[in-house]
CSV table of C-alpha atoms in Angstrom, one decimal:
chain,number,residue,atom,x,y,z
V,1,UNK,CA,1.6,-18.9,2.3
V,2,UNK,CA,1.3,-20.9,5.0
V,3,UNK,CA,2.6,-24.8,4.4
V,4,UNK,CA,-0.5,-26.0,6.6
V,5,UNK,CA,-3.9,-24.6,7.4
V,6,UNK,CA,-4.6,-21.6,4.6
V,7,UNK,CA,-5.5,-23.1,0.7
V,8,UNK,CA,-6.5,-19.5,-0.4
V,9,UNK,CA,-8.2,-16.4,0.9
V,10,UNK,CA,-10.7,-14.5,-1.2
V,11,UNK,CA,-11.9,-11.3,-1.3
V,12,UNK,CA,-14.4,-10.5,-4.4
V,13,UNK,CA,-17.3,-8.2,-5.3
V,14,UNK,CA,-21.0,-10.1,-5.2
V,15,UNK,CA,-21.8,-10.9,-9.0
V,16,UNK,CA,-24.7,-10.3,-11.0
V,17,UNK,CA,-23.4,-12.2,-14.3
V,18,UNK,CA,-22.4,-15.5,-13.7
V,19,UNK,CA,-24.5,-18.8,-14.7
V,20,UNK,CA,-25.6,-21.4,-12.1
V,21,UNK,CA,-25.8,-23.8,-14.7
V,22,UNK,CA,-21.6,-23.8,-14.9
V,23,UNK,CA,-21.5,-23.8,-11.3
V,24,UNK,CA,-24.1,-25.6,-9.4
V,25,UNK,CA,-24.9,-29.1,-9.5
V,26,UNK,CA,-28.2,-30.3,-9.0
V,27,UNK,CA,-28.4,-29.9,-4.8
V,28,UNK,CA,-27.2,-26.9,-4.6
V,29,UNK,CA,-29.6,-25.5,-7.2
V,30,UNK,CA,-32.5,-26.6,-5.6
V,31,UNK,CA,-31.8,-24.4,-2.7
V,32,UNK,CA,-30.3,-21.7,-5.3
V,33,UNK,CA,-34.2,-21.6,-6.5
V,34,UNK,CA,-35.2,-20.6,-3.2
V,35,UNK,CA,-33.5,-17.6,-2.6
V,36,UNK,CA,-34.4,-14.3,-3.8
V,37,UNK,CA,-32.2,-12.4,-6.4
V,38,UNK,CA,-30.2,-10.6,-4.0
V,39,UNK,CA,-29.3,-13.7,-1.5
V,40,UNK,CA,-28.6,-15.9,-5.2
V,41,UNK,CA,-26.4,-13.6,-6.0
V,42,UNK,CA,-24.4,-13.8,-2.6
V,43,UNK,CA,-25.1,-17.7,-2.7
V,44,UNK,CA,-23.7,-17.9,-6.3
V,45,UNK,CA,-20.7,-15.6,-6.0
V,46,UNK,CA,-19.4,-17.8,-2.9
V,47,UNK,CA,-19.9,-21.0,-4.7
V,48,UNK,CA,-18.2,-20.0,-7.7
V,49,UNK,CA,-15.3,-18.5,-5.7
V,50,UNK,CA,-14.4,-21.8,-3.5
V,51,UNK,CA,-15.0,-23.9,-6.5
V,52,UNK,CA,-12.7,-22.3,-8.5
V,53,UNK,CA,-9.8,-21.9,-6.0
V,54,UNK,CA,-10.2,-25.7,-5.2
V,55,UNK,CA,-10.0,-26.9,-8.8
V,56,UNK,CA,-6.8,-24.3,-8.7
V,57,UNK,CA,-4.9,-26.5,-6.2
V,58,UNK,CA,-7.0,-29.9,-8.3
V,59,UNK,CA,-6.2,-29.1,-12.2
V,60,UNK,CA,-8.4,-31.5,-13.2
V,61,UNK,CA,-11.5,-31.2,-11.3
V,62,UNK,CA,-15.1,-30.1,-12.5
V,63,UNK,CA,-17.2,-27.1,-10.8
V,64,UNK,CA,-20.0,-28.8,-10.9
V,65,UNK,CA,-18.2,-32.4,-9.0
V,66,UNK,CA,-17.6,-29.9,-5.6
V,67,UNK,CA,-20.7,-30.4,-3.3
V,68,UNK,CA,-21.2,-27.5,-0.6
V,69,UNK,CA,-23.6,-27.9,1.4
V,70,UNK,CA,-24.5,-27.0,5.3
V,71,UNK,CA,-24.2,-28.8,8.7
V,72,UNK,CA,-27.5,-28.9,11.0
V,73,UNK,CA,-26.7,-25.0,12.5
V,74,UNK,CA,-26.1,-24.3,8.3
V,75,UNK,CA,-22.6,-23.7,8.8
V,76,UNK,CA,-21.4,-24.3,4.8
V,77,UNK,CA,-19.4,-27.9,4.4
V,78,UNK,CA,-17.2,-29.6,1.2
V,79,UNK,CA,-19.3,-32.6,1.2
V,80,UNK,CA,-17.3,-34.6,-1.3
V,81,UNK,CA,-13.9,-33.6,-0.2
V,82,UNK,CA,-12.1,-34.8,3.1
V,83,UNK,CA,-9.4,-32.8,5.6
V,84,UNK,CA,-10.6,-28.9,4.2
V,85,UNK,CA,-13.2,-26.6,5.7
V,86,UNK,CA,-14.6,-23.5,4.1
V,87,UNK,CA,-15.6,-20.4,5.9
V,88,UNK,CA,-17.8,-17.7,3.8
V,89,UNK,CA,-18.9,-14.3,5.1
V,90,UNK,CA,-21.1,-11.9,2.8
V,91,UNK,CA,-21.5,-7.8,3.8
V,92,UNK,CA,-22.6,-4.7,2.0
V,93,UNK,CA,-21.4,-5.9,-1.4
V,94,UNK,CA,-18.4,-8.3,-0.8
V,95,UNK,CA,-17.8,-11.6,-0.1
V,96,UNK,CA,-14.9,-12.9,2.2
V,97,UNK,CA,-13.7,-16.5,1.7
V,98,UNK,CA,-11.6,-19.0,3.3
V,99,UNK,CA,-10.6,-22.7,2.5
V,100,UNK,CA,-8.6,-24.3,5.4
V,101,UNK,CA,-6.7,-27.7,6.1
V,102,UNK,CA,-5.1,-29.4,7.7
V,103,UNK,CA,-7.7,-28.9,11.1
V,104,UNK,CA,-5.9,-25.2,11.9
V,105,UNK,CA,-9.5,-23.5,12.8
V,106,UNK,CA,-10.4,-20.7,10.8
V,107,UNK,CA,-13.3,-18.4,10.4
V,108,UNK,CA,-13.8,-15.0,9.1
V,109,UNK,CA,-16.1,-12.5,9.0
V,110,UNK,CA,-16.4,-9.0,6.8
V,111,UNK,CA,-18.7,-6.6,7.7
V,112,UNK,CA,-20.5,-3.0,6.1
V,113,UNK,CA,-20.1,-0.4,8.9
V,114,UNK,CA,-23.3,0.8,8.7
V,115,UNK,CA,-23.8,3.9,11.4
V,116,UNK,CA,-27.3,3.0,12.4
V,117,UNK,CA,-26.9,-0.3,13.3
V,118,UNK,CA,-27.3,-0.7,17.0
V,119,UNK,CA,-25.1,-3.6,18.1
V,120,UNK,CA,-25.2,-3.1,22.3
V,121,UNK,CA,-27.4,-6.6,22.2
V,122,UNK,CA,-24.2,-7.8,21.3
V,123,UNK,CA,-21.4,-6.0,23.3
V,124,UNK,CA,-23.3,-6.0,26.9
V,125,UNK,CA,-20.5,-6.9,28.6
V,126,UNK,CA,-17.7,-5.2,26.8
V,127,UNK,CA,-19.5,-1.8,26.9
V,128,UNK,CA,-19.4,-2.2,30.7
V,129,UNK,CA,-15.9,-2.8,30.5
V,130,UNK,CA,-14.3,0.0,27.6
V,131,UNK,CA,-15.3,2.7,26.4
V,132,UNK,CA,-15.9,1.8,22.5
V,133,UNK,CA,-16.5,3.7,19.6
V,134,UNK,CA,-18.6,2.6,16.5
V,135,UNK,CA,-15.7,1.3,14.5
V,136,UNK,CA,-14.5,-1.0,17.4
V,137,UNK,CA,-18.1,-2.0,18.4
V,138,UNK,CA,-18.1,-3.2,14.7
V,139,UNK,CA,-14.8,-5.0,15.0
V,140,UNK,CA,-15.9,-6.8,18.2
V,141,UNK,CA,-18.8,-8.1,16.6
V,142,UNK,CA,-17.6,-8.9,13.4
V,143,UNK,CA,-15.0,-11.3,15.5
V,144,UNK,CA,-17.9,-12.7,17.7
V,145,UNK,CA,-19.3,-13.6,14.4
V,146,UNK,CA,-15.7,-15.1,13.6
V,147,UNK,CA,-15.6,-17.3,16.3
V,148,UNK,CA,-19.1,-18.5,16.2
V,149,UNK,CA,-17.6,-19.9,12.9
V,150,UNK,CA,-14.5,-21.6,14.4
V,151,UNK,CA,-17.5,-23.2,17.0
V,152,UNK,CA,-19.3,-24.2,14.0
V,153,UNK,CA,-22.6,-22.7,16.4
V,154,UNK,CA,-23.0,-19.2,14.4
V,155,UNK,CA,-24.2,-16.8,16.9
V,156,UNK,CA,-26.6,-19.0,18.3
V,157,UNK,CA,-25.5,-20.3,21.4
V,158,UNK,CA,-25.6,-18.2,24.6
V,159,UNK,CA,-23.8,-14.9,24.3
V,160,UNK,CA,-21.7,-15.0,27.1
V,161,UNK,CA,-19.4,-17.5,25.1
V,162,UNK,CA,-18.6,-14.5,22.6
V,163,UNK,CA,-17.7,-12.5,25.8
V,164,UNK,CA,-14.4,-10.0,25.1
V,165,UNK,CA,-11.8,-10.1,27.8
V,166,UNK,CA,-9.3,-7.8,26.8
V,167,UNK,CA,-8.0,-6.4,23.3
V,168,UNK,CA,-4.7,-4.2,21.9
V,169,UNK,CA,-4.0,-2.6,18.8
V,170,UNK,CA,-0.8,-3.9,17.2
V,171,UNK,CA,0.9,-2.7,14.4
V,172,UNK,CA,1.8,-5.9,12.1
V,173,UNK,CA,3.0,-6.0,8.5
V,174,UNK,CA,2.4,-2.1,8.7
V,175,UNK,CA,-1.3,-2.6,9.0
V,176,UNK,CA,-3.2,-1.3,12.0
V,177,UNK,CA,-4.7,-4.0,13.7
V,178,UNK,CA,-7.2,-5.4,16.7
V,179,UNK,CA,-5.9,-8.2,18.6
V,180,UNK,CA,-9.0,-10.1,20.8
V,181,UNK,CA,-9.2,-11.9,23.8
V,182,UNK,CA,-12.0,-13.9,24.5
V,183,UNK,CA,-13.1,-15.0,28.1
V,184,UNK,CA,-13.9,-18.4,28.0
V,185,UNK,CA,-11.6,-19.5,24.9
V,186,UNK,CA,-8.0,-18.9,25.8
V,187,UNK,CA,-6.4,-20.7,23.0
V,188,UNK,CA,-8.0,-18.7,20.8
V,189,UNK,CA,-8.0,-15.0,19.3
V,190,UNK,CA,-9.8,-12.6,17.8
V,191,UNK,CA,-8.1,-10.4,14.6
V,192,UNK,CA,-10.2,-6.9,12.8
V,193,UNK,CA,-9.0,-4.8,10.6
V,194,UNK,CA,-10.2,-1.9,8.5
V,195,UNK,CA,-10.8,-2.8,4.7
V,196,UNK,CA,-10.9,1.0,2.9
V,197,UNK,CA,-13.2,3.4,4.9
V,198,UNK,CA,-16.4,1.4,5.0
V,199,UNK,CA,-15.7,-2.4,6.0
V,200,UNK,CA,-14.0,-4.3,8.3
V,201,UNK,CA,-12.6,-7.7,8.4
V,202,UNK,CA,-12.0,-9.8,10.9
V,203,UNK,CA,-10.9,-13.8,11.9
V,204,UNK,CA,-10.4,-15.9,14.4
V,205,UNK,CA,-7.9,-19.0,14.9
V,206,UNK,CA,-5.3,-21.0,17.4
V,207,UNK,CA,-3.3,-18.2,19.3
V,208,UNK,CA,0.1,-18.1,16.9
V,209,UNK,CA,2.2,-15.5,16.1
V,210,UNK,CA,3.3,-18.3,12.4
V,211,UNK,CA,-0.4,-18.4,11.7
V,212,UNK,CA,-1.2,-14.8,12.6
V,213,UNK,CA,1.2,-13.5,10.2
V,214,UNK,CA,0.7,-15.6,7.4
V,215,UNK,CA,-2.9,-14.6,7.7
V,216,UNK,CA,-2.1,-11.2,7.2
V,217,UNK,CA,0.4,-11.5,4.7
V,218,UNK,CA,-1.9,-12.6,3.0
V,219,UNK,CA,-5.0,-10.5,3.5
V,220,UNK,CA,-2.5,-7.6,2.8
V,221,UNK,CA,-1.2,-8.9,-0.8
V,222,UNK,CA,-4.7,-10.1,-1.7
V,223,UNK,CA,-5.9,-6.6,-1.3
V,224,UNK,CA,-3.4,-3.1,0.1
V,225,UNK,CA,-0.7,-4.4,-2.2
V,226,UNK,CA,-3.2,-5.0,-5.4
V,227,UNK,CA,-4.4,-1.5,-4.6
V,228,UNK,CA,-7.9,-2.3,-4.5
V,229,UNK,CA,-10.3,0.4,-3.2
V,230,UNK,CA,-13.4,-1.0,-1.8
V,231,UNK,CA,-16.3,0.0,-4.1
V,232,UNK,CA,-18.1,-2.5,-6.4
V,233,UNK,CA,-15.5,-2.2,-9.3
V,234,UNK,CA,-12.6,-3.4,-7.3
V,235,UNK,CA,-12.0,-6.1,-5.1
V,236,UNK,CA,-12.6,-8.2,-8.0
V,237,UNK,CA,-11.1,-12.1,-7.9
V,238,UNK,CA,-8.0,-11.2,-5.9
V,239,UNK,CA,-7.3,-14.8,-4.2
V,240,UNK,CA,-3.5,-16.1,-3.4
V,241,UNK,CA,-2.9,-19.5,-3.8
């Protein structure tokens, strides 16, 4: 694990059975109300996951004392605790967490590869550029959506700033994985791999080989090395403090 930057990843299932009244304090169930059943689940899952990992690291805190809330572009934020940040992707029927310190920018992204999605609104430049297949039009996406979380701007901002440069497939830790360069944000790159036949997974952070490794160290115990098969029994609660 690394010393600085990663607190925990988290890869779970989305949960039907858990109780907001153990998890969410009065803020956050207001906007819990809101949502239908499927997006409460997703909302309650996530919550329940980062709370729980923090109050790993902090024996002796209370679920229900962690405040997550969202910036102005809804980005999710630890209102009550200082020097972390929190990154939270939902797809298909996982959820993909990460809680960060020490200001090493992180965020992460999962996505279902669904065949019918069109995504060329979102690739215009790099289908000019390479010739790409569905299952690397899904992992340039899902790291445009990665590093629209390390901007803290989503995918709202103009698209040219998720523009691809270049990209190479490198063999690390035995996993096959997608290594991107973006155009206008050299000090940063772009990671995707495959997560059993149907998802993908991807981050973004600083370029370095220390943090790129440790990353995937610990994707790879947190899931290939708990032989977990993605299909809604597995996956279940497998974080790494």
């Amino acid at each position: 694990m690394l010393e600085r930057g990663i607190l925990i990843l988290a890869i779970s299932t989305i949960r039907n059975n858990l109780n907001p009244g153990n998890i969410l304090n009065r803020i956050e169930y207001l906007e819990y109300k809101r949502l239908c059943d499927e997006k409460k689940n997703e909302f309650l899952t996530s919550r329940y996951l980062i709370k729980r990992m923090i109050c790993e690291k902090y024996t002796y805190c209370n679920l229900k004392e962690i405040v997550i809330s969202h910036n102005y572009l809804r980005a999710p934020v630890l209102e009550n605790i200082s020097g972390f940040e929190i990154s939270i992707s939902h797809s298909g029927k996982l959820v993909f967490l990460a809680c960060s310190e020490n200001k090493i920018p992180l965020g992460i992204d999962v996505q279902v590869m669904e065949k019918s999605l069109n995504l060329n609104s979102m690739l215009e430049r790099e289908n000019k550029t390479f010739e790409l297949d569905k299952e690397l039009q899904f992992m340039m996406v899902s790291s445009k959506e990665s590093l629209g979380k390390v901007l803290r701007v989503g995918l709202l901002a103009n698209k040219d700033i998720y523009d691809i440069e270049d990209f190479f497939i490198r063999e690390i830790e035995g996993l096959k994985v997608y290594e991107f360069k973006f155009h206008k944000f050299k000090f940063y790159r772009g990671y995707a791999l495959k997560l059993g036949p149907d998802y993908i997974v991807s981050f973004v952070t600083i370029n370095s080989n220390e943090v790129l490794l440790n990353i995937i160290e610990e994707i790879k115990r947190s899931v290939f090395e708990n032989q977990c098969i993605v299909t809604e029994r597995c996956l279940d609660d497998i974080f790494i403090k």
